[in-house]
Short mmCIF file of C-alpha atoms in Angstrom, two decimals:
data_model
loop_
_atom_site.label_atom_id
_atom_site.label_comp_id
_atom_site.label_asym_id
_atom_site.label_seq_id
_atom_site.Cartn_x
_atom_site.Cartn_y
_atom_site.Cartn_z
CA MET A 204 25.52 -44.20 15.21
CA ARG A 205 23.16 -46.95 14.06
CA ARG A 206 20.49 -45.79 16.53
CA LEU A 207 20.84 -42.18 15.32
CA LEU A 208 20.49 -43.25 11.70
CA LEU A 209 17.37 -45.26 12.55
CA THR A 210 15.87 -42.26 14.36
CA LEU A 211 16.50 -40.01 11.34
CA LEU A 212 14.92 -42.52 8.99
CA LEU A 213 11.85 -42.76 11.19
CA LEU A 214 11.52 -38.96 11.31
CA LEU A 215 11.84 -38.67 7.52
CA ALA A 216 9.28 -41.43 7.05
CA ALA A 217 6.85 -39.58 9.29
CA LEU A 218 6.99 -36.30 7.37
CA PRO A 219 4.84 -37.32 4.37
CA ALA A 220 2.21 -38.77 6.68
CA ARG A 221 1.93 -35.51 8.61
CA ALA A 222 1.69 -33.56 5.35
CA GLN A 223 -1.03 -35.88 4.08
CA ASP A 224 -2.94 -35.46 7.35
CA PHE A 225 -3.11 -31.67 6.91
CA PRO A 226 -5.29 -30.10 8.13
CA SER A 227 -5.75 -31.92 11.41
CA ARG A 228 -7.12 -28.98 13.45
CA ASP A 229 -8.37 -25.41 13.07
CA ILE A 230 -6.40 -23.11 10.78
CA ARG A 231 -5.57 -19.52 11.73
CA ILE A 232 -4.95 -16.71 9.25
CA LEU A 233 -3.27 -13.80 11.02
CA CYS A 234 -3.90 -10.22 9.97
CA GLY A 235 -1.43 -7.64 11.25
CA PHE A 236 -3.86 -4.74 11.25
CA ALA A 237 -6.98 -3.64 13.11
CA PRO A 238 -10.53 -4.62 12.11
CA GLY A 239 -12.17 -2.53 9.42
CA GLY A 240 -9.31 -2.16 6.95
CA THR A 241 -8.48 -3.95 3.71
CA CYS A 242 -6.28 -6.55 5.41
CA ASP A 243 -9.01 -7.45 7.88
CA LEU A 244 -11.73 -7.60 5.22
CA LEU A 245 -9.72 -9.87 2.95
CA THR A 246 -8.62 -12.15 5.80
CA ARG A 247 -12.24 -12.69 6.85
CA LEU A 248 -13.40 -13.33 3.30
CA LEU A 249 -10.67 -15.92 2.80
CA ALA A 250 -11.38 -17.61 6.13
CA GLU A 251 -15.07 -17.88 5.31
CA HIS A 252 -14.50 -19.43 1.88
CA LEU A 253 -11.60 -21.70 2.92
CA SER A 254 -13.43 -23.38 5.81
CA PRO A 255 -15.62 -25.65 3.62
CA ILE A 256 -12.64 -26.50 1.42
CA PHE A 257 -10.34 -27.55 4.27
CA LYS A 258 -13.30 -28.98 6.22
CA VAL A 259 -12.06 -27.39 9.45
CA ASN A 260 -12.64 -24.00 11.02
CA VAL A 261 -10.48 -21.35 9.38
CA VAL A 262 -10.25 -18.44 11.79
CA ALA A 263 -9.33 -14.83 10.96
CA GLU A 264 -7.24 -13.44 13.80
CA ASN A 265 -6.04 -9.84 14.26
CA ARG A 266 -2.55 -9.49 15.75
CA THR A 267 -1.97 -5.77 15.46
CA GLY A 268 1.11 -3.65 15.96
CA ALA A 269 4.51 -2.69 14.56
CA SER A 270 3.28 -2.23 10.98
CA GLY A 271 2.13 -5.83 10.84
CA MET A 272 5.37 -7.28 12.18
CA ILE A 273 3.79 -8.79 15.31
CA ALA A 274 1.51 -10.98 13.21
CA ALA A 275 4.25 -11.87 10.74
CA ASP A 276 6.66 -12.72 13.56
CA THR A 277 4.03 -15.06 15.05
CA VAL A 278 3.74 -16.83 11.69
CA ALA A 279 7.53 -17.00 11.32
CA LYS A 280 7.87 -18.66 14.73
CA SER A 281 5.01 -21.14 14.18
CA ALA A 282 5.46 -24.80 13.33
CA PRO A 283 5.74 -25.32 9.55
CA ASP A 284 2.64 -27.52 9.40
CA GLY A 285 0.26 -25.18 7.52
CA HIS A 286 -2.09 -24.50 10.43
CA VAL A 287 -0.87 -20.93 11.06
CA VAL A 288 -0.40 -18.59 8.10
CA GLY A 289 -0.57 -14.86 7.65
CA LEU A 290 -2.01 -12.39 5.20
CA ALA A 291 1.16 -11.25 3.47
CA THR A 292 1.29 -7.54 2.67
CA MET A 293 3.37 -5.84 0.03
CA ALA A 294 4.88 -3.59 2.71
CA MET A 295 6.01 -6.54 4.85
CA HIS A 296 7.75 -8.36 2.02
CA THR A 297 9.05 -5.53 -0.18
CA ILE A 298 9.24 -2.24 1.74
CA LEU A 299 10.13 -2.97 5.36
CA PRO A 300 13.13 -5.24 4.52
CA VAL A 301 14.84 -2.35 2.66
CA MET A 302 13.61 0.60 4.74
CA PRO A 303 16.32 2.43 6.74
CA GLY A 304 15.41 2.65 10.40
CA ILE A 305 13.42 -0.60 10.44
CA ARG A 306 14.65 -3.54 12.53
CA MET A 307 12.66 -6.67 11.83
CA PRO A 308 12.51 -9.46 14.44
CA PHE A 309 12.88 -12.12 11.75
CA GLU A 310 14.44 -12.61 8.33
CA VAL A 311 11.63 -12.33 5.77
CA ASP A 312 13.12 -14.49 3.04
CA ARG A 313 14.29 -17.16 5.45
CA ASP A 314 11.49 -17.28 8.02
CA LEU A 315 8.41 -16.86 5.80
CA THR A 316 7.27 -18.99 2.85
CA PRO A 317 5.36 -17.11 0.12
CA ILE A 318 2.43 -19.37 -0.78
CA ALA A 319 0.40 -17.38 -3.31
CA ASN A 320 -0.75 -13.89 -4.15
CA VAL A 321 -4.52 -13.57 -3.75
CA ALA A 322 -5.50 -9.95 -4.46
CA ASN A 323 -4.38 -6.89 -6.34
CA ILE A 324 -5.63 -3.55 -5.05
CA TYR A 325 -4.86 -0.41 -7.00
CA ASN A 326 -4.34 3.06 -5.59
CA VAL A 327 -6.68 5.96 -6.14
CA LEU A 328 -5.65 9.59 -5.71
CA VAL A 329 -8.21 11.37 -3.53
CA ALA A 330 -8.48 15.04 -2.63
CA ASN A 331 -10.67 17.50 -0.80
CA PRO A 332 -13.66 18.30 -3.04
CA ASN A 333 -13.02 22.05 -2.64
CA GLY A 334 -9.32 21.86 -3.48
CA PRO A 335 -7.57 23.88 -6.19
CA PHE A 336 -7.49 21.06 -8.77
CA ARG A 337 -9.89 18.51 -10.21
CA THR A 338 -7.69 16.60 -12.64
CA ILE A 339 -4.10 15.34 -12.83
CA PRO A 340 -3.09 18.01 -15.40
CA GLU A 341 -4.57 20.71 -13.14
CA LEU A 342 -2.77 19.24 -10.14
CA ILE A 343 0.58 19.21 -11.94
CA ALA A 344 0.10 22.75 -13.27
CA HIS A 345 -0.88 24.08 -9.82
CA ALA A 346 2.05 22.34 -8.13
CA LYS A 347 4.54 23.72 -10.68
CA ALA A 348 3.15 27.23 -10.22
CA ASN A 349 3.22 26.86 -6.42
CA PRO A 350 6.15 24.54 -5.55
CA GLY A 351 5.87 23.02 -2.10
CA LYS A 352 2.51 24.64 -1.35
CA LEU A 353 0.31 21.59 -1.96
CA SER A 354 0.45 18.84 0.67
CA TYR A 355 -0.12 15.11 0.58
CA ALA A 356 -0.95 12.85 3.51
CA SER A 357 0.24 9.35 4.33
CA ALA A 358 -0.07 6.82 7.12
CA GLY A 359 3.52 7.58 8.15
CA ASN A 360 7.07 7.90 6.85
CA GLY A 361 7.90 4.93 4.67
CA SER A 362 4.29 3.79 4.35
CA SER A 363 2.97 2.56 1.01
CA GLN A 364 0.98 5.81 0.65
CA HIS A 365 4.18 7.81 1.13
CA LEU A 366 6.09 5.79 -1.47
CA ALA A 367 3.23 5.95 -3.98
CA ALA A 368 3.12 9.74 -3.70
CA GLU A 369 6.90 10.04 -4.03
CA LEU A 370 6.83 7.94 -7.19
CA PHE A 371 4.08 10.17 -8.58
CA LEU A 372 5.99 13.37 -7.73
CA ARG A 373 9.11 12.11 -9.48
CA ARG A 374 7.22 11.07 -12.59
CA ALA A 375 5.33 14.38 -12.68
CA GLY A 376 8.39 16.52 -11.87
CA ILE A 377 6.70 18.44 -9.04
CA GLU A 378 7.22 19.17 -5.34
CA MET A 379 4.76 18.83 -2.46
CA LEU A 380 4.82 18.85 1.31
CA HIS A 381 4.58 15.43 2.92
CA VAL A 382 2.35 15.28 6.02
CA PRO A 383 2.77 11.90 7.77
CA TYR A 384 0.07 10.70 10.17
CA ARG A 385 -0.07 7.81 12.61
CA GLY A 386 -2.37 5.72 10.45
CA GLY A 387 -4.65 6.22 7.49
CA ALA A 388 -7.81 7.17 9.40
CA PRO A 389 -6.57 10.51 10.81
CA ALA A 390 -5.04 11.35 7.42
CA ILE A 391 -8.42 10.91 5.73
CA VAL A 392 -10.11 13.04 8.41
CA ASP A 393 -7.76 15.93 7.69
CA ILE A 394 -8.22 15.71 3.92
CA VAL A 395 -11.99 15.81 4.36
CA ALA A 396 -11.56 18.82 6.67
CA GLY A 397 -9.31 20.59 4.14
CA ARG A 398 -6.20 20.60 6.33
CA THR A 399 -4.31 18.40 3.84
CA ASP A 400 -4.80 18.43 0.08
CA MET A 401 -4.54 14.86 -1.20
CA MET A 402 -3.54 11.26 -0.59
CA PHE A 403 -2.78 8.05 -2.44
CA GLY A 404 -4.16 4.82 -1.03
CA ASN A 405 -6.01 1.55 -1.56
CA LEU A 406 -9.38 2.06 -3.25
CA PRO A 407 -11.44 0.08 -0.66
CA GLU A 408 -10.28 2.35 2.17
CA PHE A 409 -11.71 5.46 0.50
CA MET A 410 -14.95 4.16 -0.99
CA GLY A 411 -17.19 5.30 1.88
CA GLN A 412 -15.96 8.89 1.79
CA ILE A 413 -16.01 8.98 -2.02
CA ARG A 414 -19.64 7.84 -2.09
CA ASP A 415 -20.57 10.34 0.64
CA GLY A 416 -18.85 13.21 -1.15
CA GLY A 417 -16.28 13.83 1.59
CA LEU A 418 -13.47 12.93 -0.81
CA ARG A 419 -13.15 13.39 -4.56
CA ALA A 420 -11.53 10.62 -6.57
CA VAL A 421 -9.18 12.57 -8.84
CA ALA A 422 -7.67 9.65 -10.79
CA PHE A 423 -7.21 5.90 -10.57
CA GLY A 424 -3.74 4.36 -10.56
CA ALA A 425 -4.59 1.16 -12.42
CA PRO A 426 -4.09 -0.14 -15.99
CA ARG A 427 -7.84 -0.01 -16.59
CA ALA A 428 -10.88 1.86 -15.28
CA SER A 429 -12.88 0.63 -12.29
CA PRO A 430 -16.67 0.15 -12.37
CA LEU A 431 -16.64 1.48 -8.79
CA LEU A 432 -15.31 4.83 -10.07
CA PRO A 433 -17.45 5.71 -13.10
CA GLY A 434 -16.03 8.64 -14.99
CA VAL A 435 -12.80 8.78 -12.99
CA PRO A 436 -9.80 8.89 -15.38
CA LEU A 437 -6.62 6.88 -15.13
CA ILE A 438 -3.40 8.52 -13.97
CA SER A 439 -1.76 6.84 -16.95
CA ALA A 440 -3.78 9.10 -19.26
CA THR A 441 -1.38 11.86 -18.17
CA LEU A 442 1.65 9.84 -17.01
CA PRO A 443 1.95 6.87 -19.40
CA ASP A 444 2.21 3.41 -17.82
CA PHE A 445 1.78 4.83 -14.32
CA ALA A 446 0.15 2.30 -12.00
CA ILE A 447 0.33 1.79 -8.25
CA ARG A 448 -0.59 -1.72 -7.21
CA ASN A 449 -0.76 -3.03 -3.69
CA TRP A 450 -1.16 -6.73 -3.18
CA PHE A 451 -2.06 -9.18 -0.46
CA GLY A 452 -1.09 -12.84 -0.40
CA ILE A 453 -0.75 -15.76 1.96
CA ALA A 454 2.57 -16.65 3.61
CA GLY A 455 3.42 -19.49 5.95
CA PRO A 456 6.36 -20.21 8.19
CA GLY A 457 9.73 -20.89 6.63
CA ARG A 458 10.54 -24.42 5.45
CA LEU A 459 6.89 -25.24 4.75
CA PRO A 460 6.83 -28.79 3.29
CA LYS A 461 5.93 -28.94 -0.39
CA PRO A 462 2.86 -31.20 0.04
CA ILE A 463 1.34 -28.66 2.45
CA LEU A 464 2.38 -25.78 0.21
CA ASP A 465 0.66 -27.48 -2.74
CA ARG A 466 -2.47 -28.11 -0.66
CA TRP A 467 -2.68 -24.41 0.21
CA VAL A 468 -2.20 -23.31 -3.41
CA ALA A 469 -4.92 -25.70 -4.59
CA ALA A 470 -7.33 -24.42 -1.92
CA LEU A 471 -6.67 -20.78 -2.78
CA ARG A 472 -7.23 -21.48 -6.47
CA GLN A 473 -10.54 -23.10 -5.61
CA VAL A 474 -11.57 -20.01 -3.66
CA ALA A 475 -10.47 -17.73 -6.52
CA ALA A 476 -12.71 -19.65 -8.93
CA ASP A 477 -15.78 -19.20 -6.72
CA PRO A 478 -18.17 -16.68 -8.37
CA VAL A 479 -19.46 -15.55 -4.96
CA PHE A 480 -15.93 -14.79 -3.77
CA GLN A 481 -15.18 -12.98 -7.04
CA ARG A 482 -18.30 -10.83 -6.69
CA ARG A 483 -17.59 -9.91 -3.09
CA MET A 484 -14.02 -8.99 -3.94
CA ALA A 485 -15.12 -6.84 -6.89
CA GLU A 486 -17.69 -5.06 -4.72
CA ASN A 487 -14.82 -4.01 -2.45
CA GLY A 488 -12.46 -2.89 -5.20
CA MET A 489 -10.18 -5.94 -5.07
CA GLU A 490 -8.96 -7.94 -8.05
CA VAL A 491 -8.74 -11.70 -7.54
CA ILE A 492 -5.43 -13.30 -8.45
CA VAL A 493 -3.91 -16.61 -7.34
CA ASP A 494 -0.54 -17.61 -8.71
CA ASP A 495 2.04 -20.13 -7.52
CA PRO A 496 4.87 -19.78 -4.98
CA ASP A 497 7.50 -19.13 -7.66
CA SER A 498 5.46 -16.37 -9.31
CA PHE A 499 4.71 -14.84 -5.92
CA ALA A 500 8.41 -14.86 -5.01
CA SER A 501 9.18 -13.17 -8.35
CA THR A 502 6.58 -10.46 -7.66
CA ILE A 503 8.15 -9.86 -4.24
CA ALA A 504 11.64 -9.53 -5.73
CA GLN A 505 10.52 -7.11 -8.47
CA ASP A 506 8.54 -4.88 -6.11
CA ARG A 507 11.32 -4.86 -3.53
CA GLN A 508 13.66 -3.52 -6.19
CA ARG A 509 11.11 -0.93 -7.36
CA TRP A 510 10.32 0.46 -3.93
CA GLY A 511 13.93 0.19 -2.82
CA GLU A 512 14.86 2.58 -5.62
CA VAL A 513 12.14 5.04 -4.56
CA ILE A 514 13.36 4.87 -0.95
CA ARG A 515 16.95 5.57 -1.93
CA GLN A 516 16.16 8.33 -4.42
CA ALA A 517 13.84 10.16 -1.99
CA ASN A 518 16.14 9.48 1.00
CA ILE A 519 13.20 8.07 2.98
CA ARG A 520 13.67 6.77 6.49
CA ALA A 521 11.09 5.23 8.80
CA ASP A 522 9.96 7.10 11.91
#
């Protein structure tokens, strides 16, 4: 018994030293999605700006598959020493845990530690430039006159695009046909080709097609206008207080020691204050935000309740 007690005391004494030694090797930030998307872009920006702060290599690593669950599962099963973290998505923390038909290989609230939110990204409603509406009032009027005739695309049943559109339909009191795709890229292709009418999604993912004229930005789902969308009205001008925000944060393994948690929060705040980082984020339609673990956990809880209600009311089930 005495030997066991001594061993425990030695282990407890060693914990602060290990926390103070962080980081002691390269850090990996895992992104659960393929290169080229918002998750990948943000992960690489963070890795680039965090490396000089931590004074080690911070590597952006893509672990794709299962709606981001492969990357998140890797983080959940990593040692809680701060050297492996993941880009936390709103879907992973608020939608997938309450989505019927989804079986997660880990328990989100137990096996992941929310560190801080780092970016807000608002949805824009895009449509084919030759479609039968140009504004939200015209869209609502056309949909009411032709119930079920207009269609909206998404990256799949239960995706954030699907839930955003369902929330919009319920607020507007209209019906449309949902056309789920296996990913956002083929959905965009079909809207440009005129095979589907419209889609909600993160602004950065549509900017290329909007600039090229392949997509028309109908309205922006944010509390305020975006300089990237001059002249594009807010959805809230027609549907008061309507906003669709997606967010990305950083999450570590469960049971992350507080000294390491605090070190991560301080580093992320330093990145957020960097004017170069702020400019690069703004150029890509992302709003910089770094809060603390408690605020991040509160955001997760509120959004899980919000999207859980949409899922139940619309009887949505994952593929």
